[in-house]
XYZ file of C-alpha atoms in Angstrom:
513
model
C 0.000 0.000 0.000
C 2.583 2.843 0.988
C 4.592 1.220 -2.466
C 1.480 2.086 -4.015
C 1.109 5.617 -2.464
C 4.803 6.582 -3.391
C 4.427 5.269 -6.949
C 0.927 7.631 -7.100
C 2.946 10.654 -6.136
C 5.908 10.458 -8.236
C 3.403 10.295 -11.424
C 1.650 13.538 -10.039
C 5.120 15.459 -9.163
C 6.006 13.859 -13.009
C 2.548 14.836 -14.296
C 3.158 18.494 -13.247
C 6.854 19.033 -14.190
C 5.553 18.213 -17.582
C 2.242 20.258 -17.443
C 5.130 22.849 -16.496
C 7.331 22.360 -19.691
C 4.667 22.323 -21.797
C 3.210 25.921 -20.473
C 7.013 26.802 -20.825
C 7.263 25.406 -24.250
C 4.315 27.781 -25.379
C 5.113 30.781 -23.582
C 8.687 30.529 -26.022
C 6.615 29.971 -28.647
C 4.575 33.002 -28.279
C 7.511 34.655 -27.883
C 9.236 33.233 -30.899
C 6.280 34.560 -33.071
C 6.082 37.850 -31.214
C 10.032 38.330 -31.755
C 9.295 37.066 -36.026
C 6.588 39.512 -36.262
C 8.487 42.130 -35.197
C 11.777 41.489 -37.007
C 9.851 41.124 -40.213
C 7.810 44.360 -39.659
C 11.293 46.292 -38.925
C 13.005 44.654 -42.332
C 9.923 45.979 -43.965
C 10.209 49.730 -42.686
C 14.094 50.191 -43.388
C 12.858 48.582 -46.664
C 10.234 51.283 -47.257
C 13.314 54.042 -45.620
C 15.959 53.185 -47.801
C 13.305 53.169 -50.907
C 12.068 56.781 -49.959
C 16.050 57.950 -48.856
C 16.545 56.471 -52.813
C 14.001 58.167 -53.879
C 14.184 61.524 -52.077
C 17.872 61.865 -54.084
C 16.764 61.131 -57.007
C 14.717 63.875 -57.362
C 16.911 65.986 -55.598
C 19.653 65.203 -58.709
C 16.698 65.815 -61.175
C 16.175 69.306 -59.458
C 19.569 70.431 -59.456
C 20.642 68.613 -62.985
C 17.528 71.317 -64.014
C 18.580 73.684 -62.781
C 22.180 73.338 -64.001
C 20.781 72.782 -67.607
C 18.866 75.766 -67.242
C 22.170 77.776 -66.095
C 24.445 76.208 -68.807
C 22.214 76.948 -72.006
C 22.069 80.975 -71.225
C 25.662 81.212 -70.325
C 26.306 78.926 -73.345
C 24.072 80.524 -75.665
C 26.362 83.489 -75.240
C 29.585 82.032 -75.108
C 29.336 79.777 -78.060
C 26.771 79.808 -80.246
C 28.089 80.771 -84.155
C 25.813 81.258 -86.747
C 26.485 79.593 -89.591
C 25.574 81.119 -93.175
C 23.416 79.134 -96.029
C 26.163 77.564 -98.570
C 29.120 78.122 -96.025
C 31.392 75.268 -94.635
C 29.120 72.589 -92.404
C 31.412 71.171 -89.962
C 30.525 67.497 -88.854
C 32.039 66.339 -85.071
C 32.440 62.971 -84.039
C 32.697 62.263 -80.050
C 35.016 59.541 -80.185
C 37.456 59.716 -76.939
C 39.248 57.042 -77.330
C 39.829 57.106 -80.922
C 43.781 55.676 -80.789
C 42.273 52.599 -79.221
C 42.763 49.531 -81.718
C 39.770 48.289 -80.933
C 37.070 47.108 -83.511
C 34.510 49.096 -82.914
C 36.788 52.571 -83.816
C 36.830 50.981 -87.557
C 33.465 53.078 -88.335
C 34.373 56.580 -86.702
C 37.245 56.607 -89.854
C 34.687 55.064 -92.515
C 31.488 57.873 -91.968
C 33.868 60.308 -92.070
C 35.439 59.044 -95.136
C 31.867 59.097 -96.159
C 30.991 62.787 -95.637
C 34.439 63.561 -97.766
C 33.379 61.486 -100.550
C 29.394 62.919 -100.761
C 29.981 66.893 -99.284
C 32.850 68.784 -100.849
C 32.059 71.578 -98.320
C 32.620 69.457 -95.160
C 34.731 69.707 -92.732
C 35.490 66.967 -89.939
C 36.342 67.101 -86.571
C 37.016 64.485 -83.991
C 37.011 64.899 -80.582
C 39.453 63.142 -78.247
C 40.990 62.430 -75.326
C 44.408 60.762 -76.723
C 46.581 64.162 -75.658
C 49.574 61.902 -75.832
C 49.227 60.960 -79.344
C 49.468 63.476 -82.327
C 47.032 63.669 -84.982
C 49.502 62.268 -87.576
C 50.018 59.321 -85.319
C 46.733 58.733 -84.781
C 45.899 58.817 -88.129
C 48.709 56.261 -88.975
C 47.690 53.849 -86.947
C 44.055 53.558 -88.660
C 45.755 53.398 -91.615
C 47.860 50.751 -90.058
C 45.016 48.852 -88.373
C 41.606 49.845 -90.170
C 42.949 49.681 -94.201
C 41.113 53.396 -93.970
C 42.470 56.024 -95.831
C 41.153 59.785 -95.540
C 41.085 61.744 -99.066
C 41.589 64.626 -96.396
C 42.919 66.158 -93.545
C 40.797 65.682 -90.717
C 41.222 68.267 -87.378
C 41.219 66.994 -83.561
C 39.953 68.241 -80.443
C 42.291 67.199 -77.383
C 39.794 67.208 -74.316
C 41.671 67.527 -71.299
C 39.014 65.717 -68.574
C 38.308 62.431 -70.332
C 39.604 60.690 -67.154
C 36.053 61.787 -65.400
C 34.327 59.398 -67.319
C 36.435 56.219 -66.357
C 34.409 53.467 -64.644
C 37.357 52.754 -61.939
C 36.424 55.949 -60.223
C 33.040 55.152 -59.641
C 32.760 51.499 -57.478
C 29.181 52.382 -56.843
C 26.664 53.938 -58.856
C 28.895 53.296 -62.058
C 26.204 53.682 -64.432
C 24.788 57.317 -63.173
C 27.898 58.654 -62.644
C 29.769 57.862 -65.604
C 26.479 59.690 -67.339
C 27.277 62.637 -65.384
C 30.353 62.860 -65.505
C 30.052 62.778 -69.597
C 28.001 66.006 -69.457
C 31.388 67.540 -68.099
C 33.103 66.130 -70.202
C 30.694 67.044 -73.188
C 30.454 70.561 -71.789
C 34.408 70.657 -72.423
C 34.437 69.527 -75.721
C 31.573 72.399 -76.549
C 33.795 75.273 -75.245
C 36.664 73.925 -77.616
C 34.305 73.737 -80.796
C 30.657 74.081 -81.528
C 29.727 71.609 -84.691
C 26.456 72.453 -86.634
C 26.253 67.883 -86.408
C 27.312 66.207 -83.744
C 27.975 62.357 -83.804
C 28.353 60.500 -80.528
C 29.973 57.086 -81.218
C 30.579 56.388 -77.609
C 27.220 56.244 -75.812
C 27.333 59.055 -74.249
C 23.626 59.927 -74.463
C 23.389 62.493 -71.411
C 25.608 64.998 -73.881
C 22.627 65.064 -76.610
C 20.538 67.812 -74.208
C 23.483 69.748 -73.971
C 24.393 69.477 -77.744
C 20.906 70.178 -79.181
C 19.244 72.442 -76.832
C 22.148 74.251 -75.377
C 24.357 74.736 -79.161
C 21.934 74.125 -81.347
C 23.485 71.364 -83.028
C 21.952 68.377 -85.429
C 22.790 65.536 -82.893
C 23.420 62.045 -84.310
C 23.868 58.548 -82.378
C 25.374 55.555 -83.153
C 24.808 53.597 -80.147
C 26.855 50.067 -80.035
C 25.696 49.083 -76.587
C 22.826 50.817 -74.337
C 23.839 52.037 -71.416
C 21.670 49.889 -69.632
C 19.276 47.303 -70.888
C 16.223 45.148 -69.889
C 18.127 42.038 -69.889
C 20.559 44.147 -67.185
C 16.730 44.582 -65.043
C 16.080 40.972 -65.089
C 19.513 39.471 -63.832
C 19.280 41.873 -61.090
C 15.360 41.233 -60.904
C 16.042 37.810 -60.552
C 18.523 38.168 -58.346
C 21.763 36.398 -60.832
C 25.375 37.340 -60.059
C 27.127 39.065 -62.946
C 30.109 40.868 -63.183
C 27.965 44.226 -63.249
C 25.521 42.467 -60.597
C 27.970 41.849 -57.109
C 27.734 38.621 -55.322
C 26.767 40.880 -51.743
C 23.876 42.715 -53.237
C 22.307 39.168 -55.617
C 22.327 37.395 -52.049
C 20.420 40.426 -50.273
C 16.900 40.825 -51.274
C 16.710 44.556 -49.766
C 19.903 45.405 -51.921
C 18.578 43.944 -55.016
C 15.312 45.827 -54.631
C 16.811 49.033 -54.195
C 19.287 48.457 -57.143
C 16.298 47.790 -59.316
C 14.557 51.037 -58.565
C 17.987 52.721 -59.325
C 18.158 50.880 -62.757
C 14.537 51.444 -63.326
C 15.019 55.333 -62.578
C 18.182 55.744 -64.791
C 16.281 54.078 -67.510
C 13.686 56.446 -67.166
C 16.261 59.241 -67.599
C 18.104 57.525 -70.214
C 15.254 57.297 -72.516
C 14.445 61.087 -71.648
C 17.796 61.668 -73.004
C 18.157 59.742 -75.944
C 15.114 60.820 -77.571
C 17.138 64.303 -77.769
C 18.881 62.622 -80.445
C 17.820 63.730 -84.287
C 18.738 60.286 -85.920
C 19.575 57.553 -83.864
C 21.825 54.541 -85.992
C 22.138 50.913 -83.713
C 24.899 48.487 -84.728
C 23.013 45.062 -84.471
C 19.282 43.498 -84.283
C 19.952 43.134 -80.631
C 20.716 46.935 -79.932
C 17.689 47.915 -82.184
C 15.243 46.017 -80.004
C 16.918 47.164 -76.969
C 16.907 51.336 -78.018
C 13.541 50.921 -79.236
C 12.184 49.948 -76.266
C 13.865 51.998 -73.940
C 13.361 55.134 -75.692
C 10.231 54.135 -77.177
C 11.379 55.693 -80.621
C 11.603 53.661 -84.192
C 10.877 56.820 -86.632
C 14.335 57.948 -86.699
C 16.072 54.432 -85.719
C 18.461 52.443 -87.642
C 20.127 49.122 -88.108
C 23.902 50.329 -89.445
C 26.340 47.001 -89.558
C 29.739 48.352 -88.391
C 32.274 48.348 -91.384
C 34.451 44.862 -91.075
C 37.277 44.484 -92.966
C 36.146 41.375 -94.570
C 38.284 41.362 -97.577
C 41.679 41.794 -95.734
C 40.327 38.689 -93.779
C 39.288 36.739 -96.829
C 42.772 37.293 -98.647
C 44.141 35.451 -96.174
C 46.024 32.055 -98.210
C 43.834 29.215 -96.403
C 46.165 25.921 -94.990
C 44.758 22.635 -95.213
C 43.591 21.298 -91.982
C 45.454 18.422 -92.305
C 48.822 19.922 -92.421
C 47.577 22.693 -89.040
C 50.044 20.918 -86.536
C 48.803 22.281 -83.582
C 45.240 22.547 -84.273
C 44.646 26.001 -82.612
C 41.536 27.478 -81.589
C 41.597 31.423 -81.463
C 40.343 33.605 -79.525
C 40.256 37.567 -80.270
C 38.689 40.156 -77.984
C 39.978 42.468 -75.419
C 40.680 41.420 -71.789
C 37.739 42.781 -70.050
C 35.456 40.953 -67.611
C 32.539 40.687 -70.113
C 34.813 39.004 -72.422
C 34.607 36.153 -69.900
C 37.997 34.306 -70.650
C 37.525 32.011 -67.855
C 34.803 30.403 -69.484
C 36.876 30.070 -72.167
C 39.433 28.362 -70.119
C 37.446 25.783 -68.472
C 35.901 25.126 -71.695
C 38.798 23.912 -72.755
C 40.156 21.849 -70.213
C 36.591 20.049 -70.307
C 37.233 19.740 -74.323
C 40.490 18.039 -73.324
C 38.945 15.561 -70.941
C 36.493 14.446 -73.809
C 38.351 13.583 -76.639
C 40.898 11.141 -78.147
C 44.350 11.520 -75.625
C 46.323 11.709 -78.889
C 43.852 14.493 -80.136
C 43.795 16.338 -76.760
C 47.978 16.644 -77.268
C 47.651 18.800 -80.469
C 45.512 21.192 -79.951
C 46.160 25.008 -78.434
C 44.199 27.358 -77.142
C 45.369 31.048 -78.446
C 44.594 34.058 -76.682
C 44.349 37.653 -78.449
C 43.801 40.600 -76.961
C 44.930 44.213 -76.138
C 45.194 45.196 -72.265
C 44.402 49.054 -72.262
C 45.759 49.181 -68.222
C 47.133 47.974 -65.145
C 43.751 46.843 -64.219
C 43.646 44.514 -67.958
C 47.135 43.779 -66.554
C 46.162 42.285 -63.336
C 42.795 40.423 -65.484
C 45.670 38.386 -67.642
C 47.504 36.995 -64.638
C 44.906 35.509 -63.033
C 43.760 34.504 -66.047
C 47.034 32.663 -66.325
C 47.149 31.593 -62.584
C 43.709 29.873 -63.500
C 45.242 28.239 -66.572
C 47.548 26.749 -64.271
C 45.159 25.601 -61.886
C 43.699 23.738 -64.073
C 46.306 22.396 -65.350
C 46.565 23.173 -69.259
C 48.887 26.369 -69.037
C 51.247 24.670 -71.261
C 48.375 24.460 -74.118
C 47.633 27.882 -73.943
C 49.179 30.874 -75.876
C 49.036 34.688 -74.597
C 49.718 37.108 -77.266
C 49.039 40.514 -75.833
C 48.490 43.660 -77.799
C 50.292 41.804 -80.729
C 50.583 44.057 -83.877
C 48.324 43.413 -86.842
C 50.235 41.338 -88.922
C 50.384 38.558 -85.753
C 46.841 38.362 -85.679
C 46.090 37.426 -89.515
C 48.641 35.043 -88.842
C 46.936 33.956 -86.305
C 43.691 33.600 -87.708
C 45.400 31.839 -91.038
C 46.828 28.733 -88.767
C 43.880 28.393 -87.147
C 41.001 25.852 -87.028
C 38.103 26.780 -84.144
C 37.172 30.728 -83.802
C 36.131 31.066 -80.395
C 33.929 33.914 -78.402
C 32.385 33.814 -75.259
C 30.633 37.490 -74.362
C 27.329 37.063 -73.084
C 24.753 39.824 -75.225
C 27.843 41.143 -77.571
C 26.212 43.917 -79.192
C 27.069 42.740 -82.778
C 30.635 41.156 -82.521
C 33.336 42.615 -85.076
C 35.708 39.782 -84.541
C 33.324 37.241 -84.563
C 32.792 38.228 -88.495
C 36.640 38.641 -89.310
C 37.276 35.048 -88.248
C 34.474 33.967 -90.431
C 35.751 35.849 -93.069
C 39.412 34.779 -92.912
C 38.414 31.031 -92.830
C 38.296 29.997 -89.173
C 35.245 27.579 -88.025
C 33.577 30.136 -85.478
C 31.736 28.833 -82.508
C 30.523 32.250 -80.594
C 27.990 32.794 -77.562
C 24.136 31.625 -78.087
C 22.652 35.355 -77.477
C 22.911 38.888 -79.200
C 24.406 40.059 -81.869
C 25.954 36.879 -82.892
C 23.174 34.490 -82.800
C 20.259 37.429 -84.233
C 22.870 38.698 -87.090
C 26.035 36.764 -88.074
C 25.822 33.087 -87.211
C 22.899 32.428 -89.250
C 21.804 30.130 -92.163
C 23.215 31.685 -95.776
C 21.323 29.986 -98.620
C 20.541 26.924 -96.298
C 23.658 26.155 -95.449
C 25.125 26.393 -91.710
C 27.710 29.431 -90.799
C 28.757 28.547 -87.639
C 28.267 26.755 -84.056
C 26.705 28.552 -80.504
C 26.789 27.846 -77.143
C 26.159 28.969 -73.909
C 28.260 27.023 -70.954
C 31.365 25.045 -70.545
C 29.591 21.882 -71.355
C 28.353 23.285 -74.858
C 31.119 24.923 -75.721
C 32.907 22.039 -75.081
C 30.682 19.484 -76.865
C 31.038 21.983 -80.259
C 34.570 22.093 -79.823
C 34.848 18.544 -80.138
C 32.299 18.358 -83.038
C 34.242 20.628 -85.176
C 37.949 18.722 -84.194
C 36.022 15.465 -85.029
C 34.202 16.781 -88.322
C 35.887 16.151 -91.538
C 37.859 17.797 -93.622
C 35.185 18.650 -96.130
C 32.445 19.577 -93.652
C 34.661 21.690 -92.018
C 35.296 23.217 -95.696
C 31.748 23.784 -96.584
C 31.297 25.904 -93.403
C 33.617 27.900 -94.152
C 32.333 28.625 -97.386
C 29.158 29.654 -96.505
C 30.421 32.221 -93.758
C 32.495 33.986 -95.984
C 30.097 34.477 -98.509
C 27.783 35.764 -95.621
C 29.904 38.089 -94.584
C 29.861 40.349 -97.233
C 26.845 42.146 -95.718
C 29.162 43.650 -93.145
C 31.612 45.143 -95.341
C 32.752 48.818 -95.822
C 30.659 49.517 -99.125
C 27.273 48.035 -97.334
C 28.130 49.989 -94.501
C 29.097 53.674 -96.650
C 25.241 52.836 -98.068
C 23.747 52.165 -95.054
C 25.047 55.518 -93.238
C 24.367 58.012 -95.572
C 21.076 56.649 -96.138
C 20.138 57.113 -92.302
């Protein structure tokens, strides 16, 4: 009996200690959901803050930018404006800072103005640039050198002293506005030097067309390779993908990324306020066209304008059997920028290596072109190379940096595989000279290639596209494998579709917008 009494008692005392972690247990839980409720109701007002704060400045900058605007056409008005008489001398600008870059895309500033020479006797052209170290007869030289252009006359240059301002490495943060800005000053320098009656911008630099057709008066022209910023640029950051213009820190962060999309969304909103400024607007690719239509909501005075490629300096080239290309080389000819993406390049070829023949894997190189414009491109290359070695084919791989002309058809003669990797490449000048001098070109699956060049020519294939290491790889391997003939019959087709990009299509095509 007393057994029985003790065992009773323990199961109350046991009974209770549990009724008490229970009421414990659900006192925390309350809690829990009290503290949740709170938290999330907190994220949600800095959320709304930080939106307002965002928005606050903006409209802040949109006041004073007025106001500025307002300021700069009176006192410009009467600084600079020059009337120009009915039959007298027109004189045509082109905004090209950076016009002693080698880079493709300069090709065109040389061929319109080649074009004004040739149509208007009473013409004269100007270029505006930033290249104080280099003289205009060296400049000049080296398009001759690298473009095949010749000028049937002199052309004059504007030095502009502040083209630094509109460099990117200044700016970690708000890149995009800021570079805009900073393009007004340096537009508003180039205006003091020299007031055109037309005004071509070649370099994007759409926040200059206010101040060149409201402020001077002038007949503004675009030819825009690349928007500023595009939908596709909205929906990485909308959907929250890392890019190299989309940090790692602000994809993971779902406050971030919501603020940087009302940022985007509001420069859009400016940029197409801007670019409509623009008399005739000229687009380099399919891609661009969609891109400028939509974001300026304009298609009356919009163009598609190939950019000039030298096709038939490419085509001249004397082609080498395949058979007798020991090693088989796959080139690769672009700039060393981060949009370029080399290390997918890279990696794409170390997984092409793992998939074929041993033997085959042995022959074949992977040749690297491009020009390194500063320390930063500097710094891009060797760790670049550091990945090479890491994964462990840095002794098939071939650097030529900023190798002169000649190199480079070489190059492209003793090669077999053409390959590109830029995600949305606006058109893609090299891309077309490696079809035209006879290489098998396997570029990126979006843009400019896979809307313009890289299409069917009279049925018959042009090229290959991919998108990742394991496509690129798998094309790779289907060209190396192909034979000789099928490679052949590519070939043949691309360079007889290629003559839609060339200088005299282009000449048409300009003077016609």
């Amino acid at each position: 009996m007393k057994e029985m009494l003790i065992f009773q008692s323990n199961m109350q005392h046991l009974a209770y200690r549990n009724a008490d972690i229970s009421t414990r247990h659900a006192h925390f839980s309350q809690h829990l959901n009290i503290y949740i409720y709170f938290h999330s109701r907190a994220s949600q007002m800095i959320l709304k803050i930080l939106v307002h704060l965002w928005l606050a400045l903006w409209v802040i900058f949109v006041i004073v930018f007025c106001d500025l605007f307002i300021f700069c056409v009176g006192w410009m008005h009467t600084k600079f404006y020059v009337y120009v008489a009915k039959g007298a001398a027109r004189a045509v600008v082109s905004f090209t800072s950076y016009c002693s870059s080698g880079g493709d895309t300069r090709r065109h500033i040389y061929c319109n103005l080649k074009c004004y020479f040739y149509r208007y006797s009473k013409v004269k052209c100007y270029i505006y640039t930033g290249d104080t170290d280099a003289t205009p007869e060296e400049i000049l030289q080296k398009a001759q050198q690298r473009f095949n252009v010749v000028l049937p006359r002199n052309v004059e240059f504007v030095y502009l002293q502040t083209r630094t301002v509109v460099e990117a490495k200044h700016y970690p943060f708000l890149t995009l506005l800021m570079q805009s800005l900073a393009s007004i000053i340096l537009g508003a320098e180039a205006l003091g030097k020299f007031r055109p009656d037309v005004y071509i911008d070649t370099m994007g630099y759409a926040f200059t067309y206010p101040l060149f057709r409201y402020v001077a008066g002038c007949t503004v022209g675009s030819y825009t390779h690349y928007p500023t910023i595009s939908t596709d640029m909205l929906g990485r950051v909308a959907d929250r993908v890392e890019a190299h213009n989309n940090q790692g820190f602000i994809a993971r962060s779902s406050v971030l990324s919501t603020i940087k999309l009302g940022y985007y969304h509001l420069f859009a909103f400016i940029y197409s306020l801007v670019g409509r400024c623009a008399h005739v607007v000229m687009v380099n690719s399919s891609w661009t066209h969609g891109h400028i239509s939509t974001l300026w909501g304009t298609t009356t005075n919009l163009h598609i304008v190939y950019p000039p490629c030298d096709t038939q300096k490419f085509k001249s080239l004397n082609s080498i059997p395949d058979k007798d290309k020991d090693p088989k080389t796959i080139v690769s000819i672009g700039q060393f920028r981060p949009e370029k993406d080399h290390p997918l390049q890279l990696r794409s070829f170390k997984h092409l290596c793992n998939i074929i023949d041993e033997e085959l894997a042995k022959q074949v190189r992977l040749v690297l072109i491009g020009g390194c414009r500063n320390e930063e491109d500097k710094q891009r290359v060797e760790a670049l190379k550091a990945l090479s070695v890491q994964l462990g084919i840095s002794d098939q791989v071939i650097w030529k940096l900023n190798c002169p002309f000649p190199q480079l058809l070489e190059s492209v003669q003793n090669g077999m595989i053409g390959l590109h990797t830029m995600w949305n490449e606006h058109f893609g000048i090299c891309v077309v000279e490696c079809m035209a001098g006879g290489l098998v070109m396997l570029a990126h699956d979006s843009a400019g290639p896979k809307m313009d060049i890289i299409t069917e020519y009279d049925g018959q294939q042009t090229g290959y596209l991919a998108s990742d290491e394991q496509s690129y790889a798998c094309a790779m391997k289907t060209i190396l494998e192909a034979s000789d003939d099928e490679r052949d019959c590519i070939r043949r087709a691309a360079k007889a579709s290629v003559d839609r990009f060339s200088d005299e299509v282009f000449e048409g095509s300009f003077m016609e917008a």
